[in-house]
mmCIF file of C-alpha atoms and ligand atoms in Angstrom:
data_model
loop_
_atom_site.group_PDB
_atom_site.id
_atom_site.type_symbol
_atom_site.label_atom_id
_atom_site.label_comp_id
_atom_site.label_asym_id
_atom_site.label_seq_id
_atom_site.Cartn_x
_atom_site.Cartn_y
_atom_site.Cartn_z
ATOM 1 C CA MET A 1 0.262 -0.394 -0.098
ATOM 2 C CA LEU A 2 2.919 2.920 0.820
ATOM 3 C CA GLY A 3 4.880 2.124 -2.617
ATOM 4 C CA ARG A 4 0.869 2.545 -4.839
ATOM 5 C CA GLY A 5 1.095 5.722 -1.962
ATOM 6 C CA LEU A 6 3.924 6.826 -2.894
ATOM 7 C CA VAL A 7 3.970 6.674 -6.644
ATOM 8 C CA ALA A 8 0.006 8.418 -5.988
ATOM 9 C CA ALA A 9 1.915 11.091 -4.119
ATOM 10 C CA VAL A 10 4.452 12.311 -7.695
ATOM 11 C CA LEU A 11 0.861 12.406 -9.888
ATOM 12 C CA LEU A 12 -1.059 13.805 -6.979
ATOM 13 C CA ALA A 13 1.600 17.334 -5.373
ATOM 14 C CA ALA A 14 1.541 18.267 -9.467
ATOM 15 C CA THR A 15 -2.589 18.848 -8.819
ATOM 16 C CA ALA A 16 -2.141 19.392 -4.887
ATOM 17 C CA ALA A 17 -2.202 23.204 -5.680
ATOM 18 C CA CYS A 18 -6.089 23.035 -6.783
ATOM 19 C CA GLY A 19 -7.080 21.456 -3.045
ATOM 20 C CA ALA A 20 -6.861 21.628 0.076
ATOM 21 C CA SER A 21 -3.537 22.838 0.349
ATOM 22 C CA GLY A 22 -4.531 25.484 -2.994
ATOM 23 C CA SER A 23 -8.042 27.513 -0.844
ATOM 24 C CA PRO A 24 -7.332 31.661 0.903
ATOM 25 C CA PRO A 25 -7.145 30.807 4.206
ATOM 26 C CA ALA A 26 -9.848 30.558 6.307
ATOM 27 C CA ARG A 27 -9.915 32.653 8.901
ATOM 28 C CA GLY A 28 -6.017 32.477 9.575
ATOM 29 C CA PRO A 29 -5.012 35.932 11.161
ATOM 30 C CA GLN A 30 -5.159 39.863 11.382
ATOM 31 C CA PRO A 31 -1.473 41.261 9.810
ATOM 32 C CA GLU A 32 -2.814 43.663 11.911
ATOM 33 C CA GLN A 33 -2.987 41.445 15.134
ATOM 34 C CA LEU A 34 0.002 39.342 14.942
ATOM 35 C CA PRO A 35 2.183 40.629 17.354
ATOM 36 C CA HIS A 36 5.836 43.246 16.280
ATOM 37 C CA TYR A 37 9.467 41.598 17.201
ATOM 38 C CA ASP A 38 12.064 43.672 18.002
ATOM 39 C CA VAL A 39 14.774 43.043 16.523
ATOM 40 C CA ALA A 40 17.656 42.348 18.332
ATOM 41 C CA GLU A 41 20.480 45.146 17.100
ATOM 42 C CA ASP A 42 24.749 45.153 16.572
ATOM 43 C CA PHE A 43 23.553 40.986 17.756
ATOM 44 C CA SER A 44 26.214 38.993 16.221
ATOM 45 C CA LEU A 45 26.903 35.253 16.662
ATOM 46 C CA PRO A 46 30.720 34.280 15.031
ATOM 47 C CA SER A 47 30.706 30.845 16.524
ATOM 48 C CA SER A 48 27.447 29.206 13.950
ATOM 49 C CA PRO A 49 29.289 29.462 10.316
ATOM 50 C CA THR A 50 25.086 29.402 9.547
ATOM 51 C CA TRP A 51 25.205 32.871 11.644
ATOM 52 C CA LYS A 52 27.852 34.041 9.974
ATOM 53 C CA SER A 53 26.431 33.302 5.778
ATOM 54 C CA ALA A 54 23.523 34.773 6.429
ATOM 55 C CA HIS A 55 24.673 37.324 7.475
ATOM 56 C CA ARG A 56 26.730 38.162 5.196
ATOM 57 C CA ARG A 57 23.997 38.077 2.362
ATOM 58 C CA GLY A 58 22.235 40.163 4.206
ATOM 59 C CA GLU A 59 18.962 37.574 4.869
ATOM 60 C CA LEU A 60 18.172 34.161 6.851
ATOM 61 C CA THR A 61 16.540 31.325 4.492
ATOM 62 C CA VAL A 62 13.733 29.080 6.825
ATOM 63 C CA GLY A 63 12.278 25.980 5.989
ATOM 64 C CA VAL A 64 8.345 25.806 6.630
ATOM 65 C CA LYS A 65 5.631 23.912 5.832
ATOM 66 C CA GLU A 66 2.842 25.680 3.220
ATOM 67 C CA ASP A 67 0.034 23.184 3.436
ATOM 68 C CA GLN A 68 -0.445 23.842 7.467
ATOM 69 C CA PRO A 69 -3.945 25.715 8.495
ATOM 70 C CA GLY A 70 -2.435 27.550 12.221
ATOM 71 C CA MET A 71 1.369 25.936 11.263
ATOM 72 C CA GLY A 72 2.288 27.185 8.786
ATOM 73 C CA GLU A 73 0.751 28.054 5.632
ATOM 74 C CA LYS A 74 1.084 30.119 2.325
ATOM 75 C CA ASN A 75 -1.433 32.512 1.163
ATOM 76 C CA PRO A 76 -1.616 31.302 -2.421
ATOM 77 C CA ALA A 77 -3.266 34.260 -3.468
ATOM 78 C CA THR A 78 0.025 37.384 -1.880
ATOM 79 C CA GLY A 79 2.921 34.428 -1.028
ATOM 80 C CA GLU A 80 2.111 35.286 2.880
ATOM 81 C CA TYR A 81 2.544 32.926 5.385
ATOM 82 C CA THR A 82 0.987 32.443 8.321
ATOM 83 C CA GLY A 83 1.013 30.344 11.540
ATOM 84 C CA PHE A 84 2.776 29.500 15.210
ATOM 85 C CA ASP A 85 5.681 28.137 14.071
ATOM 86 C CA VAL A 86 6.410 31.003 11.315
ATOM 87 C CA GLU A 87 5.784 33.845 14.082
ATOM 88 C CA ILE A 88 7.891 31.395 15.326
ATOM 89 C CA ALA A 89 10.698 31.417 12.206
ATOM 90 C CA LYS A 90 10.059 35.150 12.736
ATOM 91 C CA MET A 91 10.672 35.600 15.716
ATOM 92 C CA MET A 92 13.679 33.879 15.758
ATOM 93 C CA ALA A 93 15.071 35.489 13.275
ATOM 94 C CA ALA A 94 14.966 38.680 15.593
ATOM 95 C CA SER A 95 16.461 37.960 18.082
ATOM 96 C CA LEU A 96 19.233 37.037 15.560
ATOM 97 C CA GLY A 97 19.262 41.007 14.949
ATOM 98 C CA PHE A 98 17.434 39.901 11.263
ATOM 99 C CA ASP A 99 14.212 42.108 10.803
ATOM 100 C CA PRO A 100 11.365 39.123 10.801
ATOM 101 C CA ASP A 101 9.602 40.987 7.306
ATOM 102 C CA LYS A 102 12.047 42.493 4.993
ATOM 103 C CA GLN A 103 15.311 39.107 5.840
ATOM 104 C CA ILE A 104 13.415 35.927 5.791
ATOM 105 C CA GLU A 105 13.190 34.218 2.859
ATOM 106 C CA TYR A 106 10.740 31.017 3.201
ATOM 107 C CA LYS A 107 11.596 27.695 1.766
ATOM 108 C CA ALA A 108 8.448 24.696 1.560
ATOM 109 C CA ILE A 109 10.236 21.621 2.402
ATOM 110 C CA ALA A 110 8.064 18.099 3.389
ATOM 111 C CA SER A 111 8.282 16.181 5.773
ATOM 112 C CA ALA A 112 10.701 13.688 4.036
ATOM 113 C CA ASN A 113 12.617 16.193 3.185
ATOM 114 C CA ARG A 114 13.834 18.601 5.555
ATOM 115 C CA GLU A 115 16.741 16.434 7.036
ATOM 116 C CA THR A 116 18.485 16.838 3.322
ATOM 117 C CA ALA A 117 17.828 20.154 3.229
ATOM 118 C CA LEU A 118 19.515 20.976 6.511
ATOM 119 C CA GLN A 119 22.206 18.579 5.204
ATOM 120 C CA ASN A 120 22.522 20.286 1.955
ATOM 121 C CA GLY A 121 22.445 24.274 3.886
ATOM 122 C CA GLN A 122 19.132 24.802 1.561
ATOM 123 C CA ILE A 123 18.095 26.362 4.867
ATOM 124 C CA ASP A 124 19.539 27.876 7.484
ATOM 125 C CA TYR A 125 16.885 26.962 10.168
ATOM 126 C CA TYR A 126 13.568 24.824 10.393
ATOM 127 C CA VAL A 127 10.369 24.939 11.738
ATOM 128 C CA GLY A 128 7.282 23.188 10.849
ATOM 129 C CA THR A 129 5.375 20.637 13.744
ATOM 130 C CA TYR A 130 9.520 19.172 13.177
ATOM 131 C CA THR A 131 9.030 16.186 16.310
ATOM 132 C CA ILE A 132 12.677 16.202 18.635
ATOM 133 C CA ASN A 133 13.732 12.022 18.110
ATOM 134 C CA GLU A 134 16.738 9.804 19.067
ATOM 135 C CA GLY A 135 17.109 9.057 14.641
ATOM 136 C CA ARG A 136 16.705 13.029 13.461
ATOM 137 C CA LYS A 137 19.189 14.110 16.367
ATOM 138 C CA LYS A 138 21.732 11.808 14.543
ATOM 139 C CA LEU A 139 21.277 13.698 10.815
ATOM 140 C CA VAL A 140 20.073 17.714 11.528
ATOM 141 C CA GLY A 141 20.057 20.107 15.557
ATOM 142 C CA PHE A 142 17.429 20.787 17.169
ATOM 143 C CA ALA A 143 16.875 24.272 20.125
ATOM 144 C CA GLY A 144 13.512 24.130 21.416
ATOM 145 C CA PRO A 145 11.063 22.082 23.020
ATOM 146 C CA TYR A 146 9.544 24.833 21.000
ATOM 147 C CA TYR A 147 5.093 22.713 21.832
ATOM 148 C CA ILE A 148 4.468 20.365 22.330
ATOM 149 C CA ALA A 149 1.811 18.516 19.953
ATOM 150 C CA GLY A 150 -0.059 14.849 20.151
ATOM 151 C CA GLN A 151 -1.030 12.298 17.376
ATOM 152 C CA ARG A 152 -5.086 12.373 16.973
ATOM 153 C CA LEU A 153 -6.816 11.563 13.327
ATOM 154 C CA LEU A 154 -8.730 13.202 11.551
ATOM 155 C CA VAL A 155 -12.081 11.751 9.868
ATOM 156 C CA ARG A 156 -14.990 12.842 7.514
ATOM 157 C CA ARG A 157 -17.502 14.240 9.929
ATOM 158 C CA ASP A 158 -20.059 11.358 8.893
ATOM 159 C CA GLU A 159 -17.423 8.448 10.399
ATOM 160 C CA LYS A 160 -19.124 6.636 12.684
ATOM 161 C CA GLN A 161 -17.187 4.095 13.563
ATOM 162 C CA LEU A 162 -13.875 5.255 13.808
ATOM 163 C CA LYS A 163 -12.982 6.897 16.886
ATOM 164 C CA GLY A 164 -10.381 6.186 18.702
ATOM 165 C CA PRO A 165 -6.462 3.538 17.057
ATOM 166 C CA GLN A 166 -8.050 1.587 18.136
ATOM 167 C CA ASP A 167 -10.557 0.877 15.905
ATOM 168 C CA MET A 168 -7.942 1.722 13.058
ATOM 169 C CA ALA A 169 -7.702 -2.053 12.111
ATOM 170 C CA GLY A 170 -8.890 -2.802 7.903
ATOM 171 C CA ARG A 171 -8.811 1.131 7.921
ATOM 172 C CA LYS A 172 -6.747 3.077 5.126
ATOM 173 C CA ILE A 173 -5.030 5.870 7.382
ATOM 174 C CA CYS A 174 -3.240 8.689 5.977
ATOM 175 C CA SER A 175 -0.495 10.501 6.583
ATOM 176 C CA ALA A 176 2.777 11.928 5.625
ATOM 177 C CA VAL A 177 6.600 10.212 3.809
ATOM 178 C CA GLY A 178 9.048 10.773 6.312
ATOM 179 C CA SER A 179 6.852 11.271 9.340
ATOM 180 C CA THR A 180 6.594 10.484 13.068
ATOM 181 C CA PRO A 181 2.602 9.751 12.951
ATOM 182 C CA LEU A 182 3.251 7.468 10.033
ATOM 183 C CA GLN A 183 5.795 5.426 11.666
ATOM 184 C CA ARG A 184 3.920 5.169 13.953
ATOM 185 C CA ILE A 185 0.431 3.419 12.426
ATOM 186 C CA GLN A 186 3.048 1.250 10.699
ATOM 187 C CA ALA A 187 5.184 -0.227 13.493
ATOM 188 C CA ASP A 188 2.176 0.047 16.529
ATOM 189 C CA HIS A 189 -1.207 -0.192 13.901
ATOM 190 C CA PRO A 190 0.194 -3.196 11.986
ATOM 191 C CA ARG A 191 -3.884 -3.850 11.251
ATOM 192 C CA ALA A 192 -4.090 -0.682 10.432
ATOM 193 C CA VAL A 193 -4.459 -0.330 5.814
ATOM 194 C CA ALA A 194 -1.283 2.281 5.327
ATOM 195 C CA VAL A 195 -1.118 5.142 2.678
ATOM 196 C CA ALA A 196 1.042 7.940 2.393
ATOM 197 C CA TYR A 197 2.060 11.255 -0.092
ATOM 198 C CA ASP A 198 4.283 13.992 -0.042
ATOM 199 C CA SER A 199 1.707 16.043 2.042
ATOM 200 C CA TYR A 200 -1.470 15.952 4.861
ATOM 201 C CA ALA A 201 -3.040 18.135 2.900
ATOM 202 C CA ILE A 202 -3.032 15.911 -0.142
ATOM 203 C CA CYS A 203 -3.990 13.439 2.575
ATOM 204 C CA VAL A 204 -7.048 15.325 3.952
ATOM 205 C CA ASP A 205 -8.623 15.806 0.118
ATOM 206 C CA ASN A 206 -8.261 12.267 -0.201
ATOM 207 C CA LEU A 207 -10.224 11.991 3.083
ATOM 208 C CA LEU A 208 -13.190 14.228 1.153
ATOM 209 C CA ASN A 209 -13.265 12.246 -1.485
ATOM 210 C CA HIS A 210 -13.666 8.710 0.464
ATOM 211 C CA GLN A 211 -9.835 7.422 -0.669
ATOM 212 C CA VAL A 212 -8.466 6.976 2.346
ATOM 213 C CA ASP A 213 -10.531 6.946 6.134
ATOM 214 C CA ALA A 214 -8.831 9.456 7.924
ATOM 215 C CA VAL A 215 -5.726 11.070 8.664
ATOM 216 C CA THR A 216 -3.384 10.794 10.902
ATOM 217 C CA THR A 217 -1.051 13.565 12.406
ATOM 218 C CA ASP A 218 -0.312 15.747 15.410
ATOM 219 C CA ASP A 219 -3.836 17.310 17.100
ATOM 220 C CA THR A 220 -1.860 20.695 15.910
ATOM 221 C CA ILE A 221 -2.579 19.978 12.355
ATOM 222 C CA LEU A 222 -5.367 17.460 11.892
ATOM 223 C CA LEU A 223 -7.840 20.934 13.764
ATOM 224 C CA GLY A 224 -6.541 23.305 11.504
ATOM 225 C CA TYR A 225 -8.280 21.812 9.024
ATOM 226 C CA ALA A 226 -11.006 20.873 10.572
ATOM 227 C CA ALA A 227 -11.588 24.633 11.415
ATOM 228 C CA LYS A 228 -11.351 25.195 8.061
ATOM 229 C CA ASP A 229 -13.735 22.642 6.450
ATOM 230 C CA PRO A 230 -16.471 21.936 9.608
ATOM 231 C CA GLU A 231 -19.152 20.820 7.843
ATOM 232 C CA ARG A 232 -17.379 17.795 5.960
ATOM 233 C CA LEU A 233 -14.106 17.962 9.279
ATOM 234 C CA LYS A 234 -12.928 16.284 12.921
ATOM 235 C CA VAL A 235 -10.594 15.197 15.087
ATOM 236 C CA VAL A 236 -11.370 12.277 16.842
ATOM 237 C CA GLY A 237 -9.869 10.055 19.406
ATOM 238 C CA LYS A 238 -7.448 11.537 22.360
ATOM 239 C CA ALA A 239 -4.064 11.616 21.810
ATOM 240 C CA PHE A 240 -1.968 8.325 21.275
ATOM 241 C CA SER A 241 2.139 10.432 21.797
ATOM 242 C CA GLU A 242 3.883 13.626 22.543
ATOM 243 C CA GLU A 243 5.318 14.921 19.247
ATOM 244 C CA PRO A 244 8.321 18.277 20.787
ATOM 245 C CA TYR A 245 8.594 20.630 18.374
ATOM 246 C CA GLY A 246 12.064 21.366 17.673
ATOM 247 C CA ILE A 247 13.797 24.705 15.920
ATOM 248 C CA GLY A 248 15.809 22.066 12.973
ATOM 249 C CA VAL A 249 19.213 23.360 12.677
ATOM 250 C CA PRO A 250 22.749 22.362 10.507
ATOM 251 C CA ARG A 251 24.336 19.204 12.884
ATOM 252 C CA GLN A 252 27.454 20.843 13.261
ATOM 253 C CA ASP A 253 26.006 23.932 14.103
ATOM 254 C CA ARG A 254 26.418 23.838 17.799
ATOM 255 C CA ALA A 255 25.489 27.445 18.142
ATOM 256 C CA LEU A 256 23.143 27.903 16.161
ATOM 257 C CA ALA A 257 21.351 25.960 18.659
ATOM 258 C CA ARG A 258 22.273 27.093 21.682
ATOM 259 C CA ALA A 259 21.813 30.812 20.643
ATOM 260 C CA LEU A 260 18.144 30.096 19.944
ATOM 261 C CA ASP A 261 17.270 28.433 22.979
ATOM 262 C CA LYS A 262 18.098 31.419 24.428
ATOM 263 C CA ALA A 263 16.569 33.108 22.604
ATOM 264 C CA LEU A 264 13.252 30.917 22.334
ATOM 265 C CA VAL A 265 13.244 30.907 27.051
ATOM 266 C CA ALA A 266 13.977 34.940 26.539
ATOM 267 C CA ARG A 267 10.976 35.334 24.485
ATOM 268 C CA GLU A 268 8.816 33.464 26.571
ATOM 269 C CA ARG A 269 9.612 35.355 29.467
ATOM 270 C CA SER A 270 8.810 39.037 27.179
ATOM 271 C CA GLY A 271 5.287 36.973 26.582
ATOM 272 C CA ASP A 272 5.898 36.709 22.912
ATOM 273 C CA TRP A 273 5.303 33.131 22.652
ATOM 274 C CA LYS A 274 2.246 33.535 24.159
ATOM 275 C CA ARG A 275 1.078 36.062 22.262
ATOM 276 C CA ALA A 276 1.752 34.245 19.511
ATOM 277 C CA TYR A 277 0.730 32.092 20.099
ATOM 278 C CA ASP A 278 -3.043 33.701 20.786
ATOM 279 C CA ALA A 279 -2.954 35.181 17.213
ATOM 280 C CA THR A 280 -2.534 31.986 14.876
ATOM 281 C CA LEU A 281 -2.804 28.173 16.776
ATOM 282 C CA GLY A 282 -5.319 29.621 19.520
ATOM 283 C CA LEU A 283 -7.687 30.587 17.478
ATOM 284 C CA SER A 284 -8.943 27.459 16.962
ATOM 285 C CA GLY A 285 -9.999 28.074 20.535
ATOM 286 C CA ARG A 286 -7.419 26.548 23.094
ATOM 287 C CA PRO A 287 -6.217 28.974 25.712
ATOM 288 C CA ALA A 288 -2.998 28.914 25.119
ATOM 289 C CA PRO A 289 -0.750 25.995 27.619
ATOM 290 C CA GLU A 290 2.937 26.858 28.861
ATOM 291 C CA PRO A 291 5.448 26.416 27.408
ATOM 292 C CA PRO A 292 7.237 23.577 28.030
ATOM 293 C CA ARG A 293 10.723 24.325 29.298
ATOM 294 C CA VAL A 294 13.706 24.805 26.495
ATOM 295 C CA ASP A 295 16.208 21.564 27.212
ATOM 296 C CA PRO A 296 18.949 21.020 25.809
ATOM 297 C CA ALA A 297 19.169 17.184 27.152
ATOM 298 C CA LEU A 298 16.184 16.418 24.979
ATOM 299 C CA THR A 299 17.891 18.306 22.050
ATOM 300 C CA ARG A 300 21.023 17.332 21.839
HETATM 301 N N1 LIG B 1 5.877 15.911 13.893
HETATM 302 C C1 LIG B 1 5.656 15.050 13.278
HETATM 303 C C2 LIG B 1 6.899 14.539 12.752
HETATM 304 O O1 LIG B 1 7.959 15.431 12.876
HETATM 305 C C3 LIG B 1 4.218 14.951 12.185
HETATM 306 C C4 LIG B 1 4.129 16.578 11.878
HETATM 307 C C5 LIG B 1 5.145 16.658 10.691
HETATM 308 O O2 LIG B 1 4.611 15.382 9.820
HETATM 309 O O3 LIG B 1 5.782 17.791 10.336
HETATM 310 O O4 LIG B 1 6.500 14.036 11.744
#
């Protein structure tokens, strides 16, 4: 099934822009409601090769998602990116001395391509629902965590049987290639029929077209899709994993990871983290949780 899913993913990637990923945000944040981040003056981080070359270029290249409403979404009409992850990316840029409105170039990178993008120097850092785990730590560096998500299920509103992970046997469950939720379905729920595409937006199109029975990934992402189309979609069951989100950095650039850790702590203390949450993810109605403790023991 996975093989077939992968082939279909290639075919569908070309048409994805017309589906769920292509429609403008239903009730995304208004630009004037988004926080403004003070840019650090005279900031310098000569021990970070990534920072040094970005400084020379005059801008940061930041990897994000483009089709995850509430987290990282590109407005096809304006080309603008919005969401909690995008806000984290912006406040980090400001802390590194870059103007978030003028000195960030965003690159949309799918789940499966994050490690290569960081290893090849295509991006300076990555903020896109990126779970910190041991396997990834061998390939990339992390700062954080800055949020803890959990895996859940998105189904069609008229779905009666699928109420949680216990009901997945024999059902087609869609997730993204290279993601932890897909791995978990394959490893812990072998009776579920795993289907994999390049992005969750393609999975959602397939759910609406009755090609699959559920989409599984982090609650942050699924709640964003459900909020956009509440008449047709709902999130069910409790979270069945913990996904601590980190900012991905090139593995050898410890100085950058340390600087981002420091910046996260400062932005949490200043209230910027909460303001960013309230203006994005918080629109779904869930009040801001306490941010998780930034923890080098978890990320390195
Ligand atoms: N947080 C999970 C992961 O990093 C799922 C979301 C995603 O694919 O970005 O794999």
